[in-house]
mmCIF file of C-alpha atoms in Angstrom:
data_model
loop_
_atom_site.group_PDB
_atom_site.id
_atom_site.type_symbol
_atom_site.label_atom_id
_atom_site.label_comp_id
_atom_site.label_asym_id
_atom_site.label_seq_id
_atom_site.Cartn_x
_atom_site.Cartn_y
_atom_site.Cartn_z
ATOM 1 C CA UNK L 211 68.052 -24.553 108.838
ATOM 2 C CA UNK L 212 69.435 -27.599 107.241
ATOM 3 C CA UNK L 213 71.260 -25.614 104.143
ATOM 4 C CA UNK L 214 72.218 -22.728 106.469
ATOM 5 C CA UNK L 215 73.174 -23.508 109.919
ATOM 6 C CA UNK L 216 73.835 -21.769 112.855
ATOM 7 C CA UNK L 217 77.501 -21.057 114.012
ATOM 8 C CA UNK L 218 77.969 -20.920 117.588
ATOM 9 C CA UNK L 219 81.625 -20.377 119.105
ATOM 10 C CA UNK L 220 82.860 -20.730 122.696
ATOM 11 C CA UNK L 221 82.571 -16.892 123.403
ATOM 12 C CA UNK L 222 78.890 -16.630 123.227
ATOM 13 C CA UNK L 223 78.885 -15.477 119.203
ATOM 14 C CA UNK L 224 75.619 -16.694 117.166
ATOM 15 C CA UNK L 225 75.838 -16.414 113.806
ATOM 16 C CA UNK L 226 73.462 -17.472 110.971
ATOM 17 C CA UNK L 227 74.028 -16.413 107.696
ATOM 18 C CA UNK L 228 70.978 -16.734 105.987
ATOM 19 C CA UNK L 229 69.665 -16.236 102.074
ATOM 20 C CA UNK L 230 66.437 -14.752 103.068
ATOM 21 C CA UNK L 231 64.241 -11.683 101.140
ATOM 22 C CA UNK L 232 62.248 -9.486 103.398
ATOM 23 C CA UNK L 233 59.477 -7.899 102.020
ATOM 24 C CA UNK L 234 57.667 -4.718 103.816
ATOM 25 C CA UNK L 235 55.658 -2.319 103.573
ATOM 26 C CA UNK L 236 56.548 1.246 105.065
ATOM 27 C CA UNK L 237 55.010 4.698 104.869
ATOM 28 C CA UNK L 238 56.020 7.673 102.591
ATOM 29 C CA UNK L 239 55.606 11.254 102.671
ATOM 30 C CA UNK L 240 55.360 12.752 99.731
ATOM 31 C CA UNK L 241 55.211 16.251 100.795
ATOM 32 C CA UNK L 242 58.672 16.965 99.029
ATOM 33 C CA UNK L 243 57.711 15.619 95.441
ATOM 34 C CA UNK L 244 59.249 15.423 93.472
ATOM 35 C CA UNK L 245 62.153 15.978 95.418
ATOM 36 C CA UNK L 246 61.254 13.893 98.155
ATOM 37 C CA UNK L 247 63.665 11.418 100.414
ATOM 38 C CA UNK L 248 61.751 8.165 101.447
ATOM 39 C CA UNK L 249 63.113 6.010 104.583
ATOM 40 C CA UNK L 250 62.407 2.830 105.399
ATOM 41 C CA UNK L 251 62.445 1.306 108.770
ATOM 42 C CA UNK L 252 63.823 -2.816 109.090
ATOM 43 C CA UNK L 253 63.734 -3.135 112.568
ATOM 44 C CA UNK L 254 65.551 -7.235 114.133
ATOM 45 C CA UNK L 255 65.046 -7.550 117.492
ATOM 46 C CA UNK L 256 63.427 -10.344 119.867
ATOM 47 C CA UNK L 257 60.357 -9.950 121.735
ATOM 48 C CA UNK L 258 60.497 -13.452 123.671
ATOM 49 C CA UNK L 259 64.161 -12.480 124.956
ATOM 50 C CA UNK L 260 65.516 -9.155 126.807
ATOM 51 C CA UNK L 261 68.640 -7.517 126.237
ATOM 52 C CA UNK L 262 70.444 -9.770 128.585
ATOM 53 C CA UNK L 263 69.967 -12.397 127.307
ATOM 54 C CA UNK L 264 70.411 -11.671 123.652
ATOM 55 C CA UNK L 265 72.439 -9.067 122.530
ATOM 56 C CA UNK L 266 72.278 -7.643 119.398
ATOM 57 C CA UNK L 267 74.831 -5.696 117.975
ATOM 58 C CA UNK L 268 75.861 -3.846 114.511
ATOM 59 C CA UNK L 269 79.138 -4.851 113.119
ATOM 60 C CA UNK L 270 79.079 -2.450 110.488
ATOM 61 C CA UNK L 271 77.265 1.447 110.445
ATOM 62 C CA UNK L 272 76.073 1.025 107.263
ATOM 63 C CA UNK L 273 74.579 -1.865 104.836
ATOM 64 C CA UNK L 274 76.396 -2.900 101.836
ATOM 65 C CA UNK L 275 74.889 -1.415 98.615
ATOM 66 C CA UNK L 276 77.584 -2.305 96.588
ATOM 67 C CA UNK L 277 75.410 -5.129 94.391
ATOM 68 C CA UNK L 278 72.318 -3.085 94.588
ATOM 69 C CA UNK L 279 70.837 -2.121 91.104
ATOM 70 C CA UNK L 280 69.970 1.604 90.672
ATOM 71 C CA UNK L 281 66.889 2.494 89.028
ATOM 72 C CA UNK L 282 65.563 5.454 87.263
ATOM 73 C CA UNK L 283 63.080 6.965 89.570
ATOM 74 C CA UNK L 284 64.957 6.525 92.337
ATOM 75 C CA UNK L 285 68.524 6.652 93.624
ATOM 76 C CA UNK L 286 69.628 4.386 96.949
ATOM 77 C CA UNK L 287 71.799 7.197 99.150
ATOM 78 C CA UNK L 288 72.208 4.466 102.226
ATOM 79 C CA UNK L 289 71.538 2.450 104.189
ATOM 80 C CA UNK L 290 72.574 3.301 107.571
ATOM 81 C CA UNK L 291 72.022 0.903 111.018
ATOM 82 C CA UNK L 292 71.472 2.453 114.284
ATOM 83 C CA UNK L 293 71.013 0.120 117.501
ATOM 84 C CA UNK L 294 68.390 0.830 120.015
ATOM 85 C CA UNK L 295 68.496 -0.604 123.316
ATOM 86 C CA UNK L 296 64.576 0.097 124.718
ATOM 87 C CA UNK L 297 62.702 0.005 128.112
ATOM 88 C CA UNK L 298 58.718 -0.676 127.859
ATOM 89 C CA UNK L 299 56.270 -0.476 130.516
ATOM 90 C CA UNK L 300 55.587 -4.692 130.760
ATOM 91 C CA UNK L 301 59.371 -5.817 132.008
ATOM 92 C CA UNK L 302 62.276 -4.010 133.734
ATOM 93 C CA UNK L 303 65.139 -5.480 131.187
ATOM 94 C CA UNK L 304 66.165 -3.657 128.303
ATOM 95 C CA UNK L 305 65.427 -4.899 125.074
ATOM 96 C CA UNK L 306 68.163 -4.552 122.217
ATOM 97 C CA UNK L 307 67.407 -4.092 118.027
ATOM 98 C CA UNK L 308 68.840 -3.408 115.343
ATOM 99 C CA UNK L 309 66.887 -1.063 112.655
ATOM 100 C CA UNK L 310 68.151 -0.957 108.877
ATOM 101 C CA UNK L 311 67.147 2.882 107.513
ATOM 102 C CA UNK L 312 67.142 2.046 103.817
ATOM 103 C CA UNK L 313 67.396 5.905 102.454
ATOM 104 C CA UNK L 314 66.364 6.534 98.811
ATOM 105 C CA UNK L 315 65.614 9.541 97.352
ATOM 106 C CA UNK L 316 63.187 10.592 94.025
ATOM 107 C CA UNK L 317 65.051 11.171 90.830
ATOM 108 C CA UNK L 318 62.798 14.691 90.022
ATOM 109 C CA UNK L 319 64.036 15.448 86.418
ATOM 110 C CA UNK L 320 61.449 13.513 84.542
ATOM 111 C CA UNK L 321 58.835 15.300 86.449
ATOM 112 C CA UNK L 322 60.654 18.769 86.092
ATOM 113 C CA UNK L 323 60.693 17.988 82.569
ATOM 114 C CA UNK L 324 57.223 17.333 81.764
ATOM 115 C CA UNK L 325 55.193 18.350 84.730
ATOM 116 C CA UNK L 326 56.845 21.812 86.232
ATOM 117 C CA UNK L 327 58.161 23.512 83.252
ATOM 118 C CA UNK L 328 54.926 22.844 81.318
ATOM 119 C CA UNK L 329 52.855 24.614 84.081
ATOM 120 C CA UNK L 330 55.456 27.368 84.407
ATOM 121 C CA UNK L 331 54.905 28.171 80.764
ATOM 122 C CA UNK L 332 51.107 27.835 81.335
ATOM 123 C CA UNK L 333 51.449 30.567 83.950
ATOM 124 C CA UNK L 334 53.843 32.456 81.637
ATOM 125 C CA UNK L 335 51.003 32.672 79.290
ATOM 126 C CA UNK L 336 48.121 33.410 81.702
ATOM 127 C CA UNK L 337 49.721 36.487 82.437
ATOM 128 C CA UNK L 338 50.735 37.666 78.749
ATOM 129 C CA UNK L 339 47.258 37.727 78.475
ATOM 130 C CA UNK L 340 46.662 40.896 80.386
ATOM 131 C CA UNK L 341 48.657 42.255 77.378
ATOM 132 C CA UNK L 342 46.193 41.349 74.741
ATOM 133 C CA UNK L 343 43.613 44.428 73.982
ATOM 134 C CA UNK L 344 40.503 44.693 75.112
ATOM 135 C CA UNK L 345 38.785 44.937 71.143
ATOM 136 C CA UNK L 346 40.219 41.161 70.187
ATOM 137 C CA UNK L 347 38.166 38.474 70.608
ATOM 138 C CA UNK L 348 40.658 36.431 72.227
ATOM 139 C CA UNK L 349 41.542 37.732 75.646
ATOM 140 C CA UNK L 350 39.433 35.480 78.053
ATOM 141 C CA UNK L 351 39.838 32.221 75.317
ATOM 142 C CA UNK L 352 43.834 32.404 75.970
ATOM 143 C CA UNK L 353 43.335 32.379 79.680
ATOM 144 C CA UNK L 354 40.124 29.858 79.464
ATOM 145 C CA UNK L 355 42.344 26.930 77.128
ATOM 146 C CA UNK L 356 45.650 27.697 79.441
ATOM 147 C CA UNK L 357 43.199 26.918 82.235
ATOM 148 C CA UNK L 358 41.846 23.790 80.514
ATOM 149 C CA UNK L 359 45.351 22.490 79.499
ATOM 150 C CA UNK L 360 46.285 22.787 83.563
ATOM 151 C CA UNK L 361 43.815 21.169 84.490
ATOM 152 C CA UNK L 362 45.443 18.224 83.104
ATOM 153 C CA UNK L 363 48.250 18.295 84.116
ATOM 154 C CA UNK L 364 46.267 18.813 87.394
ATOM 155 C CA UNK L 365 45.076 15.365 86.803
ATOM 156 C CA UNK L 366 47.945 13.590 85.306
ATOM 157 C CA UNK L 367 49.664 15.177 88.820
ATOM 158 C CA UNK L 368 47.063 13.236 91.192
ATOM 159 C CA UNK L 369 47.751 9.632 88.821
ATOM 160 C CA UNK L 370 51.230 9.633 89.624
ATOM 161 C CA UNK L 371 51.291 10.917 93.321
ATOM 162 C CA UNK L 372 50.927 8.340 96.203
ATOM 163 C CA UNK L 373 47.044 8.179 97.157
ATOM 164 C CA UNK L 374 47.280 9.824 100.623
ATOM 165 C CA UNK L 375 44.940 12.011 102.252
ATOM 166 C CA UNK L 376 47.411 13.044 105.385
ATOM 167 C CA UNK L 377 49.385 15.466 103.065
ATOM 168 C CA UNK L 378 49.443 17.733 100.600
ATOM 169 C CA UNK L 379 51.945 17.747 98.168
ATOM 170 C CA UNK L 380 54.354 21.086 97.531
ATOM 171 C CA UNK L 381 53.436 20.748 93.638
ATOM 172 C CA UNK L 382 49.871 19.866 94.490
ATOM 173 C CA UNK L 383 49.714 22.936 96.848
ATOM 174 C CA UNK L 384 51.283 24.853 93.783
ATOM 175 C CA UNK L 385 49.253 23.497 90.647
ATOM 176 C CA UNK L 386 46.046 24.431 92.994
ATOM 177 C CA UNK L 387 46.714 27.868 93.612
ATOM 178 C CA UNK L 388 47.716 28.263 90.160
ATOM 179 C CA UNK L 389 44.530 27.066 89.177
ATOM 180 C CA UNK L 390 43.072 29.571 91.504
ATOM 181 C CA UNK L 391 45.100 32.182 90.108
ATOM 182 C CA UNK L 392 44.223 31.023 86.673
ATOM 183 C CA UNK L 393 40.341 31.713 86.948
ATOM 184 C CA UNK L 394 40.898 34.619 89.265
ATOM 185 C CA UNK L 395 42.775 35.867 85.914
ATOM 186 C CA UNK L 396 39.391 34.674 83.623
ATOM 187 C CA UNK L 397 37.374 36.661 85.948
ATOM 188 C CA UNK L 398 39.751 39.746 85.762
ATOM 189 C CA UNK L 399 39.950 39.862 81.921
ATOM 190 C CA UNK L 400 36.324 39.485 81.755
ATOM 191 C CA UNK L 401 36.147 42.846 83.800
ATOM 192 C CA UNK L 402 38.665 44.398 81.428
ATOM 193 C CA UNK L 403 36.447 43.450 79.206
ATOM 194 C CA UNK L 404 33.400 44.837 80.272
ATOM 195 C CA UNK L 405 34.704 48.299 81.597
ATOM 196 C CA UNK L 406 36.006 48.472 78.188
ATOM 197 C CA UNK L 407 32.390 48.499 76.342
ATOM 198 C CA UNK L 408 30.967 50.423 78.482
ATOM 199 C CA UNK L 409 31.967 53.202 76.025
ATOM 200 C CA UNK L 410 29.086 51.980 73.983
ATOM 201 C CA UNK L 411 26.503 53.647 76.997
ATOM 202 C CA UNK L 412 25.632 57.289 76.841
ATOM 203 C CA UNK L 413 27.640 57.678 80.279
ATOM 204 C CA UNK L 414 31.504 58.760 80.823
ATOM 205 C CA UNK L 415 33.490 57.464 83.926
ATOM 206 C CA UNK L 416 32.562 58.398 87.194
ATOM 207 C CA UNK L 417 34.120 61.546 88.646
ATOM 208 C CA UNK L 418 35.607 59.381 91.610
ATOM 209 C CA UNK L 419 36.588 56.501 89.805
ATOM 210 C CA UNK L 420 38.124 58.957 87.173
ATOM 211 C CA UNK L 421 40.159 60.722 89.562
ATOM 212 C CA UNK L 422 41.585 57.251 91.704
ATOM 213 C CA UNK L 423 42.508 55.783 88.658
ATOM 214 C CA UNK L 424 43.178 58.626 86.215
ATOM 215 C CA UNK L 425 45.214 61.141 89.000
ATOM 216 C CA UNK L 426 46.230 58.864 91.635
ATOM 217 C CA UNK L 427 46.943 55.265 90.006
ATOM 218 C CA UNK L 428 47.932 56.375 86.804
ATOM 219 C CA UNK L 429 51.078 58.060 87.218
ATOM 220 C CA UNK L 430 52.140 55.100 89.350
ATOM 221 C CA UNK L 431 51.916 52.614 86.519
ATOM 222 C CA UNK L 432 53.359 54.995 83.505
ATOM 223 C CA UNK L 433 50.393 55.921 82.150
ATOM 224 C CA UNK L 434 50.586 59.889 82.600
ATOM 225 C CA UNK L 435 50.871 60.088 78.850
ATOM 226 C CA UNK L 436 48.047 58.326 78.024
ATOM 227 C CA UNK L 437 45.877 60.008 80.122
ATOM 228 C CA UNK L 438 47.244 63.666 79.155
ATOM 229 C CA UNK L 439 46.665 62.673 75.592
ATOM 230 C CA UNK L 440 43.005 62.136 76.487
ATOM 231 C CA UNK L 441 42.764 65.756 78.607
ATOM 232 C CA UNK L 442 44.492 67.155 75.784
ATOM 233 C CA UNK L 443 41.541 65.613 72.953
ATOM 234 C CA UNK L 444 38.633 66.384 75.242
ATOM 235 C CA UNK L 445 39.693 70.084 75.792
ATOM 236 C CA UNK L 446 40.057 70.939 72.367
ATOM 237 C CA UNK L 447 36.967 70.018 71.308
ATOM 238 C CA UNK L 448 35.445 71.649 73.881
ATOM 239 C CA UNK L 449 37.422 74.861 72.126
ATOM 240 C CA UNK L 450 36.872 73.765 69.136
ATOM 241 C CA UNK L 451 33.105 74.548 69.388
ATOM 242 C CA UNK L 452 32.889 77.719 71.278
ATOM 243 C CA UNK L 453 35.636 79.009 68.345
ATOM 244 C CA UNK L 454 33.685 77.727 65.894
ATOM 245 C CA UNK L 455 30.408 79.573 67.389
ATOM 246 C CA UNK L 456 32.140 82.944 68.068
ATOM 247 C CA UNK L 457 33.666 83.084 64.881
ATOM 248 C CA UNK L 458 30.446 82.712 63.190
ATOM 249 C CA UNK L 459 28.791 85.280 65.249
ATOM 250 C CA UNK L 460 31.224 87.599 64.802
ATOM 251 C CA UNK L 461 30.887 87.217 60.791
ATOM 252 C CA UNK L 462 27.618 88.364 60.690
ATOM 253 C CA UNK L 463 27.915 91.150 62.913
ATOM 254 C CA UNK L 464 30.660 92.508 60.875
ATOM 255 C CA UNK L 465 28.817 91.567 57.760
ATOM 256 C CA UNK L 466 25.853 93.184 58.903
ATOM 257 C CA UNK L 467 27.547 96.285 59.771
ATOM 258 C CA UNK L 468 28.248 96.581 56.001
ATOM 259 C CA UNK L 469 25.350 96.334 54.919
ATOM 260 C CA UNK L 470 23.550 98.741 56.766
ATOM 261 C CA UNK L 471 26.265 101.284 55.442
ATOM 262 C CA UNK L 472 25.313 100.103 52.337
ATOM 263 C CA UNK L 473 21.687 100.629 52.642
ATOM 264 C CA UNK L 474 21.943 103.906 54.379
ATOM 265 C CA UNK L 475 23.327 104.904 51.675
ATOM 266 C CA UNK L 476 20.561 104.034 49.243
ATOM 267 C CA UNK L 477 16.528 104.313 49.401
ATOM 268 C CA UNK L 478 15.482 105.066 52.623
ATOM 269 C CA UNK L 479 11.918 103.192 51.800
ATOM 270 C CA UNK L 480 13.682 99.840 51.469
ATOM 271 C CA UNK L 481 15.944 99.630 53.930
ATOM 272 C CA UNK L 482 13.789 98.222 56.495
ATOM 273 C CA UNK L 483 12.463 95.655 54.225
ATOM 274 C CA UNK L 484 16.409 94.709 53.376
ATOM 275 C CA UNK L 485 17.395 94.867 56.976
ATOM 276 C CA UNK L 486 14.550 92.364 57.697
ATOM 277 C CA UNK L 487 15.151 89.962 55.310
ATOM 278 C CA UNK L 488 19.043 90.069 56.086
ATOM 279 C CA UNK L 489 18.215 89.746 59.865
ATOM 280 C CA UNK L 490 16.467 86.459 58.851
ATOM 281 C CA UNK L 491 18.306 84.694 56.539
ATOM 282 C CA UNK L 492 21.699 85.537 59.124
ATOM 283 C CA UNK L 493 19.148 83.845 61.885
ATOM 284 C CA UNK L 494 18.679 80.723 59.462
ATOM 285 C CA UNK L 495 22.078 80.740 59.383
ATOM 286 C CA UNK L 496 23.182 81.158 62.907
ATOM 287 C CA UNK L 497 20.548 78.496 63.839
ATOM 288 C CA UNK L 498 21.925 75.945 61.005
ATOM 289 C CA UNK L 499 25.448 76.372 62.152
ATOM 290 C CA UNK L 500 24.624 75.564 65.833
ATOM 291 C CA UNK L 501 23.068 72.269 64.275
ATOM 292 C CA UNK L 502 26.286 71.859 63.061
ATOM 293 C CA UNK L 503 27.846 72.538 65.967
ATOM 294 C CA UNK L 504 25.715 70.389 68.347
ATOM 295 C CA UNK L 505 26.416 67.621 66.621
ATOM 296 C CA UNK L 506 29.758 67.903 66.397
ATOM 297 C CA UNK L 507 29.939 68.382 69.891
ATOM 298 C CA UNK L 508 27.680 65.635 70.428
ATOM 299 C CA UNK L 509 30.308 63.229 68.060
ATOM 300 C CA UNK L 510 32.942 65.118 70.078
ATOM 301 C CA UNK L 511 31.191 63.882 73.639
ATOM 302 C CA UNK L 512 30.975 60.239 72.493
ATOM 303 C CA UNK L 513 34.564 60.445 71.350
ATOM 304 C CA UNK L 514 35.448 61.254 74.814
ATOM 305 C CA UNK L 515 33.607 58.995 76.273
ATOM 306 C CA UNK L 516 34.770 56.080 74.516
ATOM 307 C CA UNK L 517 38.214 57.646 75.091
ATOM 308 C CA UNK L 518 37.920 57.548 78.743
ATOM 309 C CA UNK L 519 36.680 54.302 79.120
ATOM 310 C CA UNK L 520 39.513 52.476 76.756
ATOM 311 C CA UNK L 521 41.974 54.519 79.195
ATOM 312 C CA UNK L 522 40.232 53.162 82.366
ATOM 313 C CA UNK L 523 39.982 49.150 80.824
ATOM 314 C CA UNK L 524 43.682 49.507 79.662
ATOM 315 C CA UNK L 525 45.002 51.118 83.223
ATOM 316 C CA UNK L 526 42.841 48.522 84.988
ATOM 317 C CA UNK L 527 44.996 46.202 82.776
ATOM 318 C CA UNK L 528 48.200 47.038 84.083
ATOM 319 C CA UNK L 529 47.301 47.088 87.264
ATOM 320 C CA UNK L 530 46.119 43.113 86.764
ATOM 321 C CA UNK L 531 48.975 42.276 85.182
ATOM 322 C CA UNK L 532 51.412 43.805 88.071
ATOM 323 C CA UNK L 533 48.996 42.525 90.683
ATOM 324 C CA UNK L 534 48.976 38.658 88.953
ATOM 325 C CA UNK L 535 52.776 38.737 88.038
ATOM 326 C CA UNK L 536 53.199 39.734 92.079
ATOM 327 C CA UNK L 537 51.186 36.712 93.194
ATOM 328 C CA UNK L 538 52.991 34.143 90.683
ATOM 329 C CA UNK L 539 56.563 35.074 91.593
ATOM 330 C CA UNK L 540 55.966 35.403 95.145
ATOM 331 C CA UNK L 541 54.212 31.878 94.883
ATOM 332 C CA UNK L 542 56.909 30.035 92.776
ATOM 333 C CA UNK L 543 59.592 31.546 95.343
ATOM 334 C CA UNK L 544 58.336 30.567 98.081
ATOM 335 C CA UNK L 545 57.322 26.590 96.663
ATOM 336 C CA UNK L 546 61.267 27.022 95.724
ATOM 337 C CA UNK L 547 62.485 27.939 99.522
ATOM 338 C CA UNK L 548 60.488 25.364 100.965
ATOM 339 C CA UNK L 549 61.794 22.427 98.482
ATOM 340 C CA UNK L 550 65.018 23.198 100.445
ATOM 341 C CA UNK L 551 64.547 19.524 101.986
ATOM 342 C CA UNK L 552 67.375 17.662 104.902
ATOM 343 C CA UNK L 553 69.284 16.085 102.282
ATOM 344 C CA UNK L 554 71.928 14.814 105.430
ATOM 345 C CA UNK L 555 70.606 10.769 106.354
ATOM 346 C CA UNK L 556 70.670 11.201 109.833
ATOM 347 C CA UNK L 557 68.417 14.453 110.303
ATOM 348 C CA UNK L 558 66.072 12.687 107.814
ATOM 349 C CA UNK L 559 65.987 9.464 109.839
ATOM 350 C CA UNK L 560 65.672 11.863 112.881
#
């Protein structure tokens, strides 16, 4: 009081211009990071004095910022003043204050720069891996070490966010679902996986499941040539086999036609003997070649079925991939639209 004292005048004007640093605490919402705008509330006023008798007024709308010092995480936008002239429920006079809104706002492109674009590309890469085949070894460990490397960032995300249990952040909200996402995509690659093996079983694909994803979700993803290639394979072995049979049989019956012209030409005490012992060495024959056939149908059988099961793990594949790149773009557009935060001071202090 001594070094700074109080100016009075004859038309009721107080002044006191004093050197004095207030310190406060106020609360933040960090919903918006890290795009967020922070306000904090100075409120002067006097409790032991009502409106009439002390009358508190702004002589300027804004505060001076002109020797503030900007820093690099955050910018100051204002500091507007707004006086409030109150009623409360203990006393009939108005009270009068006058509330400092010091507005600053988050400086985001450090965070952009190593937090957001990081975890886009982590996402990016999640979802190349539904274009990896099924036969490498690596199709779940891409997904599995872009999970890992998410997770922290996950946890460098929760070091640098205000501790506050109130709110979830937007890029908290964001880095969780994509988390979700992430293992969902584990989970679907390890099905790819499996439906892809299953050509090692004795079994093909299940009429039902053949005709939903062969006839009815196939064409809708571009995969009618694929799956025409495999009709195509399985039908002519199929042919090939009966051809190769009815060929053969009608070989010997031609050849055996010449012979008995042959014979019936000759002796007529050997040609039963000759006629038997053709007629058994044509059934040795006949048999052997239907060995050969068998198991050439049998090789043709496991072809197809490892055919139709590579065609069912590599539609199921594209459908993942167009059902995960769905989820991620609608997510990321919609985290986008709602960063759309009041950047105007006065609906923000509103």
């Amino acid at each position: 009081m001594d070094h700074f004292p109080i100016r009075l005048t004859s038309d009721g004007w107080v002044r006191w211009n004093s050197l004095v640093v207030t310190r406060s605490l106020c609360k933040i919402s960090a919903f918006y990071f890290p795009y967020d705008t922070q306000v904090c509330h100075f409120k002067y006023g006097s409790w032991a004095h009502h409106g009439g008798q002390i009358n508190m007024i702004n002589t300027s709308s804004t505060g001076d910022i002109s020797e503030c010092m900007n820093r690099g995480e955050w910018a100051l936008v204002g500091i507007p003043v707004r006086r409030h002239v109150r009623k409360y429920a203990c006393c009939d006079e108005p009270y009068v204050d006058v509330t400092f809104y010091i507005t600053l706002t988050r400086r985001g492109g450090y965070y952009i720069m190593h937090l957001i674009i990081p975890v886009c590309g982590m996402v990016m890469l999640s979802t190349a891996s539904f274009y990896l085949p099924a036969e490498s070894g690596d199709k779940t460990s891409v997904v599995i070490v872009v999970y890992l490397s998410q997770l922290v960032s996950y946890l460098v995300l929760g070091i640098v966010l205000p501790k506050q249990s109130d709110i979830v952040t937007l890029v908290g909200q964001y880095m969780l679902v994509m988390q979700l996402l992430m293992a969902t995509a584990i989970i679907l690659n390890i099905l790819v996986i499996h439906v892809h093996f299953q050509r090692m079983h004795a079994w093909k694909v299940p009429f039902r499941m053949r005709d939903f994803f062969f006839y009815r979700i196939g064409p809708w993803i571009k995969m009618s040539n694929n799956i025409a290639k495999c009709k195509t394979n399985q039908a002519r072995s199929s042919m090939f086999r009966k051809r190769f049979l009815a060929g053969l049989e009608t070989v010997f019956a031609t050849a055996g036609l010449a012979q008995g012209s042959v014979t019936s030409m000759g002796d007529t005490s050997n040609t039963q003997l000759l006629t038997d012992e053709y007629s058994r060495a044509q059934k040795n024959v006949l048999e052997q070649a239907k060995v050969m056939a068998d198991e050439m149908s049998r090789k043709a059988y496991w072809r197809d079925v490892r055919a139709e099961w590579t065609l069912l793990a590599m539609i199921l594949d594209r459908v993942f991939l167009i059902i995960y790149g769905v989820l991620v773009t609608t997510i990321v557009t919609g985290i986008i639209i709602r960063l759309n935060f009041p950047a105007d001071i006065d609906e923000v202090i509103e």
